Short mmCIF file of C-alpha atoms in Angstrom, two decimals:
data_model
loop_
_atom_site.label_atom_id
_atom_site.label_comp_id
_atom_site.label_asym_id
_atom_site.label_seq_id
_atom_site.Cartn_x
_atom_site.Cartn_y
_atom_site.Cartn_z
CA MET A 1 -0.09 0.14 -0.14
CA LYS A 2 2.66 2.62 0.71
CA LEU A 3 4.70 1.47 -2.29
CA LYS A 4 1.91 2.31 -3.94
CA LEU A 5 0.89 5.56 -2.62
CA LEU A 6 4.65 6.30 -3.15
CA LEU A 7 3.98 5.17 -6.94
CA VAL A 8 0.85 7.47 -7.37
CA ALA A 9 3.02 11.22 -5.22
CA ALA A 10 5.78 10.51 -7.23
CA LEU A 11 3.61 10.38 -11.03
CA ALA A 12 1.62 13.17 -10.03
CA PHE A 13 4.61 15.11 -8.52
CA CYS A 14 5.96 14.30 -12.54
CA LEU A 15 3.29 15.80 -14.23
CA ASN A 16 2.58 18.96 -12.39
CA THR A 17 6.19 19.71 -13.55
CA ALA A 18 7.27 18.00 -16.51
CA PHE A 19 6.63 20.41 -19.61
CA ALA A 20 3.20 19.91 -20.70
CA ALA A 21 1.94 19.01 -23.60
CA TRP A 22 0.32 21.15 -25.73
CA PRO A 23 0.62 21.47 -29.36
CA LEU A 24 -1.54 24.74 -29.76
CA TRP A 25 0.77 26.41 -27.29
CA ASP A 26 3.72 25.25 -29.62
CA GLU A 27 1.83 26.36 -32.93
CA PHE A 28 1.07 29.76 -30.92
CA LYS A 29 4.75 29.94 -30.29
CA ALA A 30 6.10 29.89 -33.28
CA CYS A 31 3.20 32.72 -34.69
CA ASN A 32 3.13 35.36 -32.30
CA LEU A 33 6.09 34.48 -29.92
CA THR A 34 9.34 35.89 -30.17
CA GLU A 35 12.45 34.69 -28.87
CA GLU A 36 12.66 37.56 -26.66
CA GLY A 37 9.66 37.45 -24.82
CA ARG A 38 7.89 39.36 -27.21
CA VAL A 39 3.58 38.47 -27.98
CA VAL A 40 3.43 40.11 -31.73
CA ASP A 41 0.14 40.83 -33.21
CA TYR A 42 1.56 41.29 -36.89
CA SER A 43 -2.35 42.24 -38.14
CA ASP A 44 -1.15 45.62 -37.40
CA ALA A 45 1.71 47.61 -39.39
CA LYS A 46 3.04 49.24 -36.75
CA LEU A 47 3.44 44.97 -35.05
CA ILE A 48 2.44 45.81 -31.82
CA THR A 49 2.47 44.37 -28.95
CA THR A 50 -0.36 45.06 -26.07
CA SER A 51 -0.66 44.67 -22.90
CA GLU A 52 -2.56 42.03 -23.12
CA GLY A 53 -1.44 39.98 -25.25
CA GLN A 54 1.82 39.27 -22.75
CA SER A 55 -0.49 38.76 -20.83
CA TYR A 56 -2.60 35.81 -22.24
CA GLY A 57 1.14 34.36 -23.11
CA MET A 58 1.98 34.70 -19.57
CA PHE A 59 -1.78 32.49 -19.00
CA PHE A 60 -0.73 30.04 -21.76
CA SER A 61 2.62 29.11 -20.36
CA LEU A 62 1.21 28.24 -17.12
CA VAL A 63 -0.83 26.32 -18.51
CA ALA A 64 1.72 24.54 -20.33
CA ASN A 65 3.75 24.21 -17.89
CA ASP A 66 6.48 26.32 -19.46
CA ARG A 67 8.37 28.24 -16.93
CA GLU A 68 10.94 29.81 -19.50
CA SER A 69 8.82 31.22 -21.90
CA PHE A 70 6.34 32.71 -18.35
CA ASP A 71 9.94 34.06 -17.57
CA LYS A 72 10.65 36.06 -20.84
CA ILE A 73 7.08 36.87 -21.11
CA LEU A 74 6.95 38.55 -17.96
CA ASP A 75 10.40 40.49 -18.24
CA TRP A 76 9.63 41.66 -21.23
CA THR A 77 6.62 43.09 -20.25
CA GLU A 78 8.30 44.96 -17.92
CA LYS A 79 11.43 46.36 -19.64
CA ASN A 80 9.13 47.32 -21.55
CA LEU A 81 5.62 48.70 -20.94
CA GLY A 82 6.51 48.75 -17.73
CA GLU A 83 6.14 47.24 -13.93
CA ASP A 84 3.11 47.28 -11.57
CA GLN A 85 0.01 49.08 -14.69
CA PRO A 86 2.40 48.47 -17.70
CA ALA A 87 1.20 50.66 -20.78
CA TRP A 88 -1.27 49.07 -22.64
CA LEU A 89 0.58 50.24 -26.52
CA TRP A 90 4.10 49.15 -27.70
CA GLY A 91 4.84 48.91 -32.22
CA ILE A 92 7.59 49.47 -34.15
CA PRO A 93 6.55 53.26 -35.82
CA ASP A 94 8.29 52.28 -38.74
CA GLY A 95 6.73 48.80 -39.30
CA LYS A 96 9.54 46.71 -40.06
CA ASP A 97 10.48 44.27 -37.65
CA GLY A 98 13.90 44.16 -35.90
CA HIS A 99 13.50 48.09 -35.69
CA PRO A 100 13.55 50.41 -32.81
CA GLY A 101 10.14 49.95 -31.00
CA LYS A 102 8.45 52.29 -27.81
CA VAL A 103 5.46 52.76 -26.14
CA LEU A 104 2.34 54.05 -27.98
CA ASP A 105 -0.19 54.46 -24.86
CA THR A 106 0.66 54.86 -21.84
CA ASN A 107 -2.77 54.35 -21.02
CA ASN A 108 -2.97 50.66 -18.97
CA ALA A 109 -5.82 48.17 -19.58
CA THR A 110 -7.04 46.51 -16.45
CA ASP A 111 -7.94 43.34 -17.91
CA SER A 112 -4.67 42.69 -18.99
CA ASP A 113 -2.67 44.03 -15.26
CA MET A 114 -6.05 41.59 -14.44
CA TRP A 115 -4.21 38.77 -15.78
CA ILE A 116 -0.99 39.29 -15.10
CA ALA A 117 -1.39 39.79 -11.09
CA TYR A 118 -3.64 36.81 -11.50
CA CYS A 119 -0.39 34.50 -13.58
CA LEU A 120 2.31 35.44 -11.09
CA LEU A 121 -0.16 34.31 -8.16
CA GLU A 122 -1.12 30.82 -10.08
CA ALA A 123 2.66 30.77 -10.62
CA SER A 124 3.95 31.32 -6.91
CA ARG A 125 1.62 28.75 -6.08
CA LEU A 126 2.33 25.87 -8.58
CA TRP A 127 5.83 26.31 -8.91
CA ASN A 128 6.71 27.46 -4.95
CA ALA A 129 8.70 30.63 -6.24
CA PRO A 130 7.47 33.31 -3.47
CA GLN A 131 8.81 36.24 -5.38
CA TYR A 132 6.01 36.03 -8.15
CA ALA A 133 4.08 36.52 -5.44
CA GLU A 134 5.13 39.62 -4.32
CA LYS A 135 5.33 40.81 -7.47
CA ALA A 136 1.41 40.51 -7.92
CA LYS A 137 0.39 42.49 -4.78
CA ASN A 138 2.45 44.89 -6.57
CA TYR A 139 0.59 45.13 -9.19
CA ILE A 140 -3.24 43.99 -7.34
CA ALA A 141 -2.22 47.44 -5.32
CA LYS A 142 -1.94 49.50 -8.58
CA LEU A 143 -5.11 48.04 -9.44
CA LYS A 144 -7.63 49.41 -5.99
CA GLU A 145 -6.58 52.67 -7.00
CA LEU A 146 -8.65 52.32 -9.58
CA VAL A 147 -11.72 50.96 -7.63
CA ARG A 148 -14.71 54.12 -8.05
CA GLU A 149 -18.28 53.39 -6.40
CA ILE A 150 -21.83 53.45 -8.52
CA PRO A 151 -24.70 54.05 -6.29
CA THR A 152 -27.24 50.85 -6.48
CA ILE A 153 -24.18 49.13 -8.30
CA GLY A 154 -21.52 48.68 -5.60
CA LYS A 155 -17.98 48.38 -5.98
CA VAL A 156 -16.25 48.99 -9.93
CA LEU A 157 -12.98 49.36 -11.27
CA LEU A 158 -12.51 51.68 -13.84
CA PRO A 159 -10.35 49.42 -17.45
CA GLY A 160 -8.38 52.20 -17.49
CA ARG A 161 -6.33 55.09 -15.83
CA VAL A 162 -7.74 57.45 -18.16
CA GLY A 163 -10.56 58.24 -19.73
CA PHE A 164 -13.82 56.74 -18.47
CA GLU A 165 -15.11 59.05 -16.17
CA GLU A 166 -16.88 61.97 -17.28
CA LYS A 167 -19.37 64.27 -15.98
CA GLY A 168 -20.11 61.78 -13.05
CA VAL A 169 -20.90 59.09 -16.23
CA ILE A 170 -18.37 55.94 -16.08
CA THR A 171 -17.46 53.79 -18.48
CA LEU A 172 -17.18 50.17 -18.36
CA ASN A 173 -15.93 46.91 -20.48
CA PRO A 174 -17.68 44.28 -19.00
CA SER A 175 -15.10 41.71 -20.55
CA TYR A 176 -12.07 42.91 -18.79
CA TYR A 177 -13.93 40.88 -15.49
CA PRO A 178 -12.99 38.20 -14.88
CA LEU A 179 -14.80 36.78 -12.33
CA PHE A 180 -12.60 34.03 -11.47
CA ILE A 181 -9.91 36.07 -11.38
CA LEU A 182 -11.51 38.58 -8.64
CA ARG A 183 -12.43 35.43 -7.28
CA ARG A 184 -8.82 34.40 -6.54
CA PHE A 185 -7.83 38.41 -5.53
CA ALA A 186 -10.52 37.53 -2.97
CA GLU A 187 -8.89 34.79 -1.43
CA GLU A 188 -5.62 36.72 -0.63
CA ASP A 189 -7.52 39.60 0.44
CA PRO A 190 -11.01 39.98 1.18
CA SER A 191 -11.43 43.51 0.70
CA TRP A 192 -11.93 42.09 -3.02
CA LEU A 193 -14.92 40.27 -2.51
CA PRO A 194 -17.67 43.82 -2.52
CA ILE A 195 -16.05 44.62 -5.85
CA LEU A 196 -16.43 41.18 -7.06
CA GLN A 197 -20.44 41.86 -6.77
CA GLY A 198 -20.35 44.78 -7.35
CA LEU A 199 -19.14 43.72 -11.03
CA VAL A 200 -21.38 40.95 -11.28
CA THR A 201 -24.11 43.57 -10.66
CA ALA A 202 -22.48 45.72 -13.63
CA MET A 203 -22.33 42.58 -15.94
CA VAL A 204 -25.34 41.77 -15.32
CA ARG A 205 -27.35 45.73 -15.87
CA SER A 206 -25.11 45.85 -18.74
CA SER A 207 -27.32 43.08 -20.41
CA PRO A 208 -30.36 43.72 -19.75
CA THR A 209 -31.49 41.09 -23.37
CA GLY A 210 -28.91 38.82 -22.65
CA ILE A 211 -26.54 40.34 -24.66
CA ALA A 212 -23.07 41.31 -23.81
CA PRO A 213 -21.90 44.35 -24.82
CA ASP A 214 -18.16 45.69 -25.77
CA TRP A 215 -18.82 49.02 -23.29
CA ALA A 216 -21.28 50.18 -20.52
CA LYS A 217 -22.15 53.54 -19.86
CA PHE A 218 -23.54 54.02 -16.21
CA ASP A 219 -25.08 57.65 -15.06
CA PRO A 220 -24.61 59.35 -11.72
CA GLU A 221 -27.59 56.88 -9.78
CA GLY A 222 -26.54 53.67 -11.83
CA LYS A 223 -28.31 53.76 -15.00
CA LEU A 224 -27.38 52.36 -17.84
CA VAL A 225 -26.97 55.02 -20.95
CA ASP A 226 -27.18 54.76 -24.79
CA GLN A 227 -28.89 51.17 -24.47
CA ASP A 228 -29.85 51.70 -27.86
CA LYS A 229 -26.56 52.59 -29.15
CA MET A 230 -24.74 49.48 -27.21
CA GLN A 231 -23.15 46.80 -29.55
CA GLY A 232 -21.54 43.63 -28.31
CA SER A 233 -19.08 42.58 -30.94
CA TRP A 234 -14.81 41.79 -30.33
CA ASN A 235 -14.95 42.79 -27.32
CA ALA A 236 -17.91 41.65 -25.47
CA ILE A 237 -17.31 37.90 -26.99
CA ARG A 238 -15.19 37.61 -23.80
CA THR A 239 -17.69 38.13 -21.30
CA TYR A 240 -19.57 35.04 -22.48
CA LEU A 241 -16.18 32.87 -22.48
CA TRP A 242 -14.86 34.05 -19.30
CA ALA A 243 -18.35 33.35 -17.77
CA GLY A 244 -18.81 29.71 -19.85
CA ILE A 245 -15.00 28.90 -18.34
CA MET A 246 -16.30 29.74 -13.71
CA SER A 247 -16.57 26.63 -11.59
CA PRO A 248 -19.81 26.02 -11.96
CA ARG A 249 -19.07 25.60 -7.89
CA ASP A 250 -18.21 29.13 -8.18
CA PRO A 251 -21.74 31.04 -6.21
CA ILE A 252 -22.12 33.82 -8.65
CA TYR A 253 -21.62 30.56 -11.91
CA GLY A 254 -25.79 30.06 -12.23
CA ARG A 255 -26.69 33.85 -11.97
CA ILE A 256 -24.31 34.76 -14.49
CA LYS A 257 -24.66 32.13 -17.32
CA ASN A 258 -28.60 32.36 -16.85
CA GLN A 259 -27.72 36.06 -17.53
CA PHE A 260 -26.51 35.12 -21.36
CA THR A 261 -28.71 32.26 -22.20
CA PRO A 262 -30.63 34.48 -24.79
CA MET A 263 -27.26 34.29 -26.43
CA ILE A 264 -27.06 30.78 -25.72
CA ALA A 265 -30.16 29.58 -27.55
CA LEU A 266 -29.17 31.58 -30.53
CA LEU A 267 -26.22 30.67 -30.86
CA LYS A 268 -27.58 26.74 -30.52
CA ILE A 269 -29.52 27.60 -33.60
CA VAL A 270 -27.70 29.47 -36.02
CA ASN A 271 -24.44 27.23 -34.99
CA ILE A 272 -22.61 30.05 -35.53
CA PRO A 273 -22.16 33.61 -33.66
CA PRO A 274 -22.73 36.52 -34.90
CA GLU A 275 -20.21 38.99 -35.29
CA GLN A 276 -21.95 42.24 -33.91
CA ILE A 277 -24.82 42.61 -32.47
CA ASN A 278 -26.92 45.90 -31.56
CA ILE A 279 -28.04 45.65 -28.22
CA GLY A 280 -31.42 47.75 -27.84
CA THR A 281 -32.87 46.56 -31.39
CA LEU A 282 -31.46 42.66 -31.09
CA THR A 283 -30.19 42.78 -34.50
CA ALA A 284 -27.40 41.08 -35.89
CA ASN A 285 -24.79 40.82 -38.35
CA ASP A 286 -21.99 38.81 -40.19
CA PHE A 287 -22.44 35.33 -38.93
CA ASP A 288 -18.83 34.21 -38.77
CA VAL A 289 -17.86 31.12 -36.37
CA ASN A 290 -13.88 32.80 -36.92
CA ALA A 291 -12.81 32.30 -33.78
CA PHE A 292 -15.80 34.07 -31.96
CA GLY A 293 -17.48 30.09 -31.51
CA ALA A 294 -13.96 29.30 -29.00
CA CYS A 295 -15.83 31.42 -26.65
CA PHE A 296 -19.43 29.15 -27.02
CA LEU A 297 -17.77 25.90 -26.62
CA PRO A 298 -17.92 25.25 -23.00
CA TYR A 299 -21.85 26.01 -23.46
CA VAL A 300 -22.44 24.02 -26.54
CA SER A 301 -19.18 21.52 -25.86
CA ARG A 302 -21.94 18.59 -26.15
CA ASP A 303 -23.87 19.72 -28.72
CA LYS A 304 -23.65 19.95 -32.79
CA SER A 305 -22.79 23.06 -32.67
CA GLY A 306 -20.03 22.53 -30.61
CA GLY A 307 -19.22 20.35 -32.88
CA LEU A 308 -19.02 22.74 -35.55
CA ILE A 309 -16.84 24.88 -34.24
CA ARG A 310 -14.56 22.26 -32.88
CA THR A 311 -13.91 21.35 -36.38
CA ILE A 312 -13.65 24.33 -38.09
CA LEU A 313 -11.47 25.55 -34.92
CA THR A 314 -9.00 22.75 -35.22
CA ARG A 315 -9.01 22.70 -38.83
CA THR A 316 -7.72 25.86 -39.39
CA LYS A 317 -4.28 26.67 -39.01
CA MET A 318 -2.82 29.32 -36.81
CA GLN A 319 -1.49 32.25 -38.95
CA LYS A 320 0.50 35.64 -36.73
CA GLU A 321 -1.80 37.73 -39.08
CA ASN A 322 -4.69 36.76 -36.24
CA TYR A 323 -3.07 37.73 -33.24
CA TYR A 324 -7.26 37.94 -31.65
CA ARG A 325 -8.11 34.72 -33.18
CA ASN A 326 -5.85 32.39 -32.41
CA CYS A 327 -5.33 33.54 -28.16
CA LEU A 328 -9.77 33.09 -28.39
CA THR A 329 -8.66 29.38 -30.37
CA MET A 330 -6.02 29.27 -27.77
CA PHE A 331 -9.09 29.82 -24.75
CA GLY A 332 -11.23 28.03 -26.05
CA LEU A 333 -9.98 24.67 -27.17
CA GLY A 334 -7.86 24.61 -24.37
CA PHE A 335 -10.87 24.64 -21.73
CA ASP A 336 -12.39 21.92 -24.36
CA TYR A 337 -9.58 19.96 -23.97
CA LYS A 338 -9.08 20.30 -21.07
CA GLN A 339 -5.92 21.87 -20.85
CA TYR A 340 -6.84 24.28 -17.85
CA ALA A 341 -10.09 24.80 -14.74
CA PHE A 342 -10.63 26.63 -12.46
CA ASP A 343 -12.15 25.75 -9.29
CA GLU A 344 -14.79 27.60 -6.80
CA ARG A 345 -11.59 30.06 -5.37
CA GLY A 346 -10.28 31.35 -8.99
CA ARG A 347 -7.02 28.64 -8.94
CA PHE A 348 -6.14 27.24 -11.89
CA PHE A 349 -5.73 23.24 -12.39
CA ARG A 350 -5.14 20.97 -15.54
CA PRO A 351 -8.54 18.40 -15.68
CA LYS A 352 -6.20 16.05 -17.96
CA ASP A 353 -3.75 15.75 -15.34
CA ASN A 354 -5.96 14.64 -12.94
CA LEU A 355 -7.88 12.04 -15.31
CA GLU A 356 -4.05 10.76 -15.84
CA VAL A 357 -3.14 10.19 -12.24
CA SER A 358 -7.00 8.06 -12.19
CA SER A 359 -6.85 6.48 -14.82
CA MET A 360 -3.22 5.15 -14.41
CA THR A 361 -4.03 4.20 -10.53
CA THR A 362 -6.96 2.79 -11.73
CA GLU A 363 -4.75 0.48 -14.12
CA LYS A 364 -3.08 -0.81 -10.94
CA LYS A 365 -5.92 -1.67 -9.10
CA ASN A 366 -6.88 -4.05 -11.54
#
């Protein structure tokens, strides 16, 4: 019995520490990650890099257990975009690869800062490396400076330092707030719980018809402004993704999933998510699975819609000009293939590893 327990423990250790095979990560690195650790969006003439891309790269490398890439991406980010609250946009003005680049916009992007802080927390835990957690504290402290309170909604996070407060009206981007990340922050510091709750309220209120918007404005009384002009498209699509990959054990999961039932129902009818929806009129255009379908795999994985989306995504090879598409594919297929998941505390884990350990221990019993 002792030998068996030791064998299982050793196997679990190896699965957790060895490089986690993930072909999609290899494909993504070949397309969009430089040797220096810069995630490049080649669709832009200035060969831009965003803090978003860097934060996603850190998460994908964490999923793949690729610490070397993780460190390179973090190092490039902090050296070129800044530490604690990095600039969101960097590029090469003349568009020639290898030429000097610079920060093109010094404003930050709150979602990216949240992802970086989250990745640092989880890297510290998974790799037993306290130095990452120390860095995470600095990012989280800067995020707290962006907390505001909206009457009847509660505490929220501004999408960035500049440009989201005007005459009492606050602009939010629902896709900027993966709730499992806020749940993880709250585990470190319970003062994040009211922020989590406020953002859930804002998220629900910003999608009264069950369709997530790219941007939502709230007046000083917490009422939604310009609802008829609101669109759901390239930003909003991530709102469904973040909601879908939450742990079903999280108390918030049911409320958020129910809120987006109309959009999920639409997808099951048409099989392909629309590229743009008007929140007020509910008119949609440009039905194209592209990578938008990846964001709905958590909801329709076992339906015919899921089969169609999965087939198209797996048959479409990544191209370096499709940075955003590649990112959504990584998130959608990665979750679908059980490369990653989150527990009710917002902690990352690899279901695939757990399945392998369970399978091997069962074989030993037989």
